[in-house]
Amino acid sequence: MLQQVYPSPQHDYVYELNKDFHFAAAHYVPSEEAGKCQRVHGHTYYANVTVAGDELDAAGFLVNFAIIKKLIHERFDHTLLNDDTDSFDEADPNRFPTTEVVARTVCELVQQYLDGTANKPVCVQVFLRETPTSYCVYRPKRKGGKSHE
Ligand SMILES: Nc1nc2c(c(=O)[nH]1)N=C([C@H](O)[C@H](O)COP(=O)(O)OP(=O)(O)OP(=O)(O)O)CN2
Ligand SMILES: [Zn+2]
C-alpha cells in the first residue's frame, strides 16, 4: 500500500478515522479536452477516505474500516466506470468519470451508508489518486454551506 501524508480536513468532531484502499478500474472521459483519455484506459486508484464523528457504535467503532473498502470495491473494482450509469452520465460533464467526480461519488456512497448507522458519522474528505502524478481531494460542504476545512 502506498504510504503518504494526506491533507487534513478541519472539523470539530472528537474522532477521525482514515481508511486507505485501492481499486482497479477502466474509464474514458467523453470530452475532446481529455485528449488521449477519451480512449478506454485503466488505473489503479488509491483512495483515502476520512470519516469523523462524536459517537461510537456498539462495536466501539466510528465505522468499521472494512465496510468502507467493501462498499467501494463491490461497486467499482474491476469495472468500466462509464458502465455505472447510476453514478456516471456521459451527457453531463458534472457526472463524467473524472478523478473529481469519482472522488465525489466515493464520498457520496460512503455517506449514504453512514446515514443509515445509529451513530451517524460523516465523510469529511476523500483523497483519490488516479495516477502517480494526479489526484483530487474532495470535501463535501457542511449542511450549513461550509466545507469541512
Ligand atoms: N482535472 C482532470 N484532468 C484530467 C483527468 C481528470 O480526471 N481530471 N483525467 C485525465 C486522464 O484520465 C488521465 O488518466 C490522467 O491524466 P494525466 O495526469 O495527464 O496522466 P499521465 O500519466 O499522462 O501524466 P504525466 O504526469 O504526464 O505522466 C487527464 N486529465
Ligand atoms: Zn484516466
PDB file of C-alpha atoms and ligand atoms in Angstrom:
ATOM      1  CA  MET A   1       0.000   0.000   0.000  1.00  0.00           C
ATOM      2  CA  LEU A   2       1.257   3.452  -0.893  1.00  0.00           C
ATOM      3  CA  GLN A   3       2.076   5.322   2.318  1.00  0.00           C
ATOM      4  CA  GLN A   4       1.755   9.074   2.207  1.00  0.00           C
ATOM      5  CA  VAL A   5       0.781  12.078   4.252  1.00  0.00           C
ATOM      6  CA  TYR A   6      -2.688  13.342   3.330  1.00  0.00           C
ATOM      7  CA  PRO A   7      -4.098  16.840   3.724  1.00  0.00           C
ATOM      8  CA  SER A   8      -6.109  17.181   6.947  1.00  0.00           C
ATOM      9  CA  PRO A   9      -9.689  18.411   6.853  1.00  0.00           C
ATOM     10  CA  GLN A  10     -10.614  20.659   9.765  1.00  0.00           C
ATOM     11  CA  HIS A  11     -13.645  19.776  11.831  1.00  0.00           C
ATOM     12  CA  ASP A  12     -14.865  19.815  15.416  1.00  0.00           C
ATOM     13  CA  TYR A  13     -15.544  16.086  15.797  1.00  0.00           C
ATOM     14  CA  VAL A  14     -13.684  14.183  18.505  1.00  0.00           C
ATOM     15  CA  TYR A  15     -12.958  11.061  16.430  1.00  0.00           C
ATOM     16  CA  GLU A  16     -11.494  10.904  12.948  1.00  0.00           C
ATOM     17  CA  LEU A  17     -10.530   7.747  11.117  1.00  0.00           C
ATOM     18  CA  ASN A  18      -8.854   7.215   7.783  1.00  0.00           C
ATOM     19  CA  LYS A  19      -9.078   4.201   5.523  1.00  0.00           C
ATOM     20  CA  ASP A  20      -6.653   3.612   2.654  1.00  0.00           C
ATOM     21  CA  PHE A  21      -7.564   1.160  -0.084  1.00  0.00           C
ATOM     22  CA  HIS A  22      -7.140   0.795  -3.789  1.00  0.00           C
ATOM     23  CA  PHE A  23      -9.234  -0.465  -6.658  1.00  0.00           C
ATOM     24  CA  ALA A  24      -8.620  -1.162 -10.317  1.00  0.00           C
ATOM     25  CA  ALA A  25     -10.967   0.303 -12.900  1.00  0.00           C
ATOM     26  CA  ALA A  26     -11.119   1.365 -16.506  1.00  0.00           C
ATOM     27  CA  HIS A  27     -12.690   4.562 -17.771  1.00  0.00           C
ATOM     28  CA  TYR A  28     -12.720   7.100 -20.526  1.00  0.00           C
ATOM     29  CA  VAL A  29     -13.571  10.785 -20.422  1.00  0.00           C
ATOM     30  CA  PRO A  30     -16.075  11.637 -23.173  1.00  0.00           C
ATOM     31  CA  SER A  31     -14.740  15.120 -23.951  1.00  0.00           C
ATOM     32  CA  GLU A  32     -12.390  16.309 -26.677  1.00  0.00           C
ATOM     33  CA  GLU A  33     -10.497  18.229 -23.993  1.00  0.00           C
ATOM     34  CA  ALA A  34      -9.496  14.927 -22.432  1.00  0.00           C
ATOM     35  CA  GLY A  35      -7.191  14.080 -25.374  1.00  0.00           C
ATOM     36  CA  LYS A  36      -5.825  10.542 -25.044  1.00  0.00           C
ATOM     37  CA  CYS A  37      -8.100   9.990 -22.046  1.00  0.00           C
ATOM     38  CA  GLN A  38     -11.055   9.813 -24.427  1.00  0.00           C
ATOM     39  CA  ARG A  39      -9.843   6.278 -25.141  1.00  0.00           C
ATOM     40  CA  VAL A  40     -10.624   3.465 -22.730  1.00  0.00           C
ATOM     41  CA  HIS A  41      -7.713   3.015 -20.328  1.00  0.00           C
ATOM     42  CA  GLY A  42      -7.224   1.731 -16.810  1.00  0.00           C
ATOM     43  CA  HIS A  43      -5.917   2.922 -13.455  1.00  0.00           C
ATOM     44  CA  THR A  44      -5.216   1.578 -10.027  1.00  0.00           C
ATOM     45  CA  TYR A  45      -6.985   4.228  -7.984  1.00  0.00           C
ATOM     46  CA  TYR A  46      -5.604   4.860  -4.494  1.00  0.00           C
ATOM     47  CA  ALA A  47      -8.209   6.227  -2.124  1.00  0.00           C
ATOM     48  CA  ASN A  48      -8.021   7.658   1.368  1.00  0.00           C
ATOM     49  CA  VAL A  49     -11.423   8.130   2.997  1.00  0.00           C
ATOM     50  CA  THR A  50     -11.751  10.281   6.133  1.00  0.00           C
ATOM     51  CA  VAL A  51     -14.724   9.781   8.449  1.00  0.00           C
ATOM     52  CA  ALA A  52     -15.373  11.862  11.578  1.00  0.00           C
ATOM     53  CA  GLY A  53     -17.929  11.869  14.366  1.00  0.00           C
ATOM     54  CA  ASP A  54     -18.606  12.271  18.072  1.00  0.00           C
ATOM     55  CA  GLU A  55     -20.218   8.902  18.878  1.00  0.00           C
ATOM     56  CA  LEU A  56     -19.035   5.297  18.542  1.00  0.00           C
ATOM     57  CA  ASP A  57     -21.247   2.349  17.595  1.00  0.00           C
ATOM     58  CA  ALA A  58     -21.964  -0.807  19.612  1.00  0.00           C
ATOM     59  CA  ALA A  59     -18.627  -2.296  18.470  1.00  0.00           C
ATOM     60  CA  GLY A  60     -16.684   0.754  19.654  1.00  0.00           C
ATOM     61  CA  PHE A  61     -16.146   1.814  16.040  1.00  0.00           C
ATOM     62  CA  LEU A  62     -16.803   5.128  14.387  1.00  0.00           C
ATOM     63  CA  VAL A  63     -17.360   2.914  11.361  1.00  0.00           C
ATOM     64  CA  ASN A  64     -15.823  -0.455  10.562  1.00  0.00           C
ATOM     65  CA  PHE A  65     -12.776   0.154   8.310  1.00  0.00           C
ATOM     66  CA  ALA A  66     -13.625  -2.989   6.340  1.00  0.00           C
ATOM     67  CA  ILE A  67     -17.069  -1.717   5.368  1.00  0.00           C
ATOM     68  CA  ILE A  68     -15.668   1.406   3.717  1.00  0.00           C
ATOM     69  CA  LYS A  69     -13.393  -0.642   1.478  1.00  0.00           C
ATOM     70  CA  LYS A  70     -16.122  -3.217   0.748  1.00  0.00           C
ATOM     71  CA  LEU A  71     -18.667  -0.583  -0.296  1.00  0.00           C
ATOM     72  CA  ILE A  72     -16.353   0.859  -2.933  1.00  0.00           C
ATOM     73  CA  HIS A  73     -14.800  -2.423  -4.037  1.00  0.00           C
ATOM     74  CA  GLU A  74     -18.151  -4.079  -4.631  1.00  0.00           C
ATOM     75  CA  ARG A  75     -19.218  -1.112  -6.689  1.00  0.00           C
ATOM     76  CA  PHE A  76     -16.137  -0.219  -8.758  1.00  0.00           C
ATOM     77  CA  ASP A  77     -13.294  -2.755  -8.549  1.00  0.00           C
ATOM     78  CA  HIS A  78     -12.513  -4.315 -11.960  1.00  0.00           C
ATOM     79  CA  THR A  79     -15.294  -2.423 -13.717  1.00  0.00           C
ATOM     80  CA  LEU A  80     -15.568   0.057 -16.555  1.00  0.00           C
ATOM     81  CA  LEU A  81     -16.697   3.112 -14.594  1.00  0.00           C
ATOM     82  CA  ASN A  82     -18.645   4.530 -17.557  1.00  0.00           C
ATOM     83  CA  ASP A  83     -20.941   1.477 -17.396  1.00  0.00           C
ATOM     84  CA  ASP A  84     -22.177   2.524 -13.945  1.00  0.00           C
ATOM     85  CA  THR A  85     -24.981   4.781 -15.111  1.00  0.00           C
ATOM     86  CA  ASP A  86     -26.272   5.276 -11.552  1.00  0.00           C
ATOM     87  CA  SER A  87     -23.013   7.088 -10.770  1.00  0.00           C
ATOM     88  CA  PHE A  88     -21.880   8.497 -14.109  1.00  0.00           C
ATOM     89  CA  ASP A  89     -23.505  10.049 -17.167  1.00  0.00           C
ATOM     90  CA  GLU A  90     -21.821  10.734 -20.494  1.00  0.00           C
ATOM     91  CA  ALA A  91     -24.287  13.545 -21.258  1.00  0.00           C
ATOM     92  CA  ASP A  92     -23.421  15.573 -18.153  1.00  0.00           C
ATOM     93  CA  PRO A  93     -19.833  16.821 -17.511  1.00  0.00           C
ATOM     94  CA  ASN A  94     -20.601  17.016 -13.792  1.00  0.00           C
ATOM     95  CA  ARG A  95     -21.065  13.232 -13.962  1.00  0.00           C
ATOM     96  CA  PHE A  96     -18.229  12.177 -16.299  1.00  0.00           C
ATOM     97  CA  PRO A  97     -15.979   9.628 -14.522  1.00  0.00           C
ATOM     98  CA  THR A  98     -13.125  12.095 -13.951  1.00  0.00           C
ATOM     99  CA  THR A  99     -10.963  11.991 -10.834  1.00  0.00           C
ATOM    100  CA  GLU A 100     -13.064  14.806  -9.377  1.00  0.00           C
ATOM    101  CA  VAL A 101     -16.374  13.040  -9.978  1.00  0.00           C
ATOM    102  CA  VAL A 102     -15.109   9.626  -8.844  1.00  0.00           C
ATOM    103  CA  ALA A 103     -13.811  11.214  -5.607  1.00  0.00           C
ATOM    104  CA  ARG A 104     -17.186  12.900  -5.023  1.00  0.00           C
ATOM    105  CA  THR A 105     -19.033   9.685  -5.817  1.00  0.00           C
ATOM    106  CA  VAL A 106     -16.918   7.689  -3.343  1.00  0.00           C
ATOM    107  CA  CYS A 107     -17.763  10.303  -0.692  1.00  0.00           C
ATOM    108  CA  GLU A 108     -21.483  10.159  -1.502  1.00  0.00           C
ATOM    109  CA  LEU A 109     -21.582   6.339  -1.402  1.00  0.00           C
ATOM    110  CA  VAL A 110     -19.795   6.257   1.943  1.00  0.00           C
ATOM    111  CA  GLN A 111     -22.088   8.987   3.327  1.00  0.00           C
ATOM    112  CA  GLN A 112     -25.178   7.118   2.141  1.00  0.00           C
ATOM    113  CA  TYR A 113     -24.043   4.136   4.234  1.00  0.00           C
ATOM    114  CA  LEU A 114     -23.132   6.312   7.246  1.00  0.00           C
ATOM    115  CA  ASP A 115     -26.560   7.970   7.187  1.00  0.00           C
ATOM    116  CA  GLY A 116     -28.085   4.559   7.933  1.00  0.00           C
ATOM    117  CA  THR A 117     -25.962   3.930  11.046  1.00  0.00           C
ATOM    118  CA  ALA A 118     -27.004   4.724  14.631  1.00  0.00           C
ATOM    119  CA  ASN A 119     -24.011   6.941  15.460  1.00  0.00           C
ATOM    120  CA  LYS A 120     -24.183   8.836  12.143  1.00  0.00           C
ATOM    121  CA  PRO A 121     -20.582   9.859  11.457  1.00  0.00           C
ATOM    122  CA  VAL A 122     -19.757  11.936   8.378  1.00  0.00           C
ATOM    123  CA  CYS A 123     -17.393  11.502   5.465  1.00  0.00           C
ATOM    124  CA  VAL A 124     -15.370  14.733   5.582  1.00  0.00           C
ATOM    125  CA  GLN A 125     -12.788  14.065   2.871  1.00  0.00           C
ATOM    126  CA  VAL A 126     -11.906  11.726   0.028  1.00  0.00           C
ATOM    127  CA  PHE A 127      -8.387  11.834  -1.407  1.00  0.00           C
ATOM    128  CA  LEU A 128      -8.274   9.960  -4.701  1.00  0.00           C
ATOM    129  CA  ARG A 129      -5.083   9.329  -6.642  1.00  0.00           C
ATOM    130  CA  GLU A 130      -5.627   8.344 -10.262  1.00  0.00           C
ATOM    131  CA  THR A 131      -2.004   8.232 -11.438  1.00  0.00           C
ATOM    132  CA  PRO A 132       1.385   8.691  -9.757  1.00  0.00           C
ATOM    133  CA  THR A 133       1.179  12.404 -10.671  1.00  0.00           C
ATOM    134  CA  SER A 134      -2.568  13.182 -10.479  1.00  0.00           C
ATOM    135  CA  TYR A 135      -5.024  13.212  -7.602  1.00  0.00           C
ATOM    136  CA  CYS A 136      -8.074  15.050  -6.328  1.00  0.00           C
ATOM    137  CA  VAL A 137      -9.220  15.952  -2.817  1.00  0.00           C
ATOM    138  CA  TYR A 138     -12.995  16.210  -2.334  1.00  0.00           C
ATOM    139  CA  ARG A 139     -14.503  17.774   0.772  1.00  0.00           C
ATOM    140  CA  PRO A 140     -18.285  17.984   0.890  1.00  0.00           C
ATOM    141  CA  LYS A 141     -19.933  21.175   2.038  1.00  0.00           C
ATOM    142  CA  ARG A 142     -21.325  21.008   5.530  1.00  0.00           C
ATOM    143  CA  LYS A 143     -25.110  21.156   5.784  1.00  0.00           C
ATOM    144  CA  GLY A 144     -24.859  24.876   6.631  1.00  0.00           C
ATOM    145  CA  GLY A 145     -22.914  25.518   3.393  1.00  0.00           C
ATOM    146  CA  LYS A 146     -19.307  25.445   4.715  1.00  0.00           C
ATOM    147  CA  SER A 147     -16.837  22.704   3.774  1.00  0.00           C
ATOM    148  CA  HIS A 148     -15.038  20.603   6.398  1.00  0.00           C
ATOM    149  CA  GLU A 149     -11.783  22.545   6.240  1.00  0.00           C
TER     150      GLU A 149
HETATM  151  N1  LIG B   1      -8.861  17.578 -13.975  1.00  0.00           N
HETATM  152  C1  LIG B   1      -8.698  16.397 -14.602  1.00  0.00           C
HETATM  153  N2  LIG B   1      -7.834  16.309 -15.633  1.00  0.00           N
HETATM  154  C2  LIG B   1      -7.637  15.112 -16.217  1.00  0.00           C
HETATM  155  C3  LIG B   1      -8.314  13.969 -15.773  1.00  0.00           C
HETATM  156  C4  LIG B   1      -9.232  14.104 -14.696  1.00  0.00           C
HETATM  157  O1  LIG B   1      -9.883  13.145 -14.270  1.00  0.00           O
HETATM  158  N3  LIG B   1      -9.386  15.326 -14.138  1.00  0.00           N
HETATM  159  N4  LIG B   1      -8.062  12.767 -16.337  1.00  0.00           N
HETATM  160  C5  LIG B   1      -7.168  12.596 -17.271  1.00  0.00           C
HETATM  161  C6  LIG B   1      -6.860  11.218 -17.762  1.00  0.00           C
HETATM  162  O2  LIG B   1      -7.936  10.347 -17.457  1.00  0.00           O
HETATM  163  C7  LIG B   1      -5.537  10.553 -17.259  1.00  0.00           C
HETATM  164  O3  LIG B   1      -5.807   9.266 -16.752  1.00  0.00           O
HETATM  165  C8  LIG B   1      -4.745  11.260 -16.246  1.00  0.00           C
HETATM  166  O4  LIG B   1      -4.044  12.250 -16.908  1.00  0.00           O
HETATM  167  P1  LIG B   1      -2.544  12.676 -16.693  1.00  0.00           P
HETATM  168  O5  LIG B   1      -2.280  13.134 -15.278  1.00  0.00           O
HETATM  169  O6  LIG B   1      -2.257  13.668 -17.754  1.00  0.00           O
HETATM  170  O7  LIG B   1      -1.781  11.291 -16.918  1.00  0.00           O
HETATM  171  P2  LIG B   1      -0.251  10.992 -17.268  1.00  0.00           P
HETATM  172  O8  LIG B   1       0.054   9.700 -16.614  1.00  0.00           O
HETATM  173  O9  LIG B   1      -0.044  11.061 -18.731  1.00  0.00           O
HETATM  174  O10 LIG B   1       0.544  12.171 -16.539  1.00  0.00           O
HETATM  175  P3  LIG B   1       2.101  12.567 -16.622  1.00  0.00           P
HETATM  176  O11 LIG B   1       2.357  13.274 -15.313  1.00  0.00           O
HETATM  177  O12 LIG B   1       2.240  13.482 -17.804  1.00  0.00           O
HETATM  178  O13 LIG B   1       2.899  11.302 -16.767  1.00  0.00           O
HETATM  179  C9  LIG B   1      -6.488  13.751 -17.891  1.00  0.00           C
HETATM  180  N5  LIG B   1      -6.753  14.989 -17.239  1.00  0.00           N
HETATM  181 ZN    ZN B   2      -7.769   8.066 -16.747  1.00  0.00          ZN
END
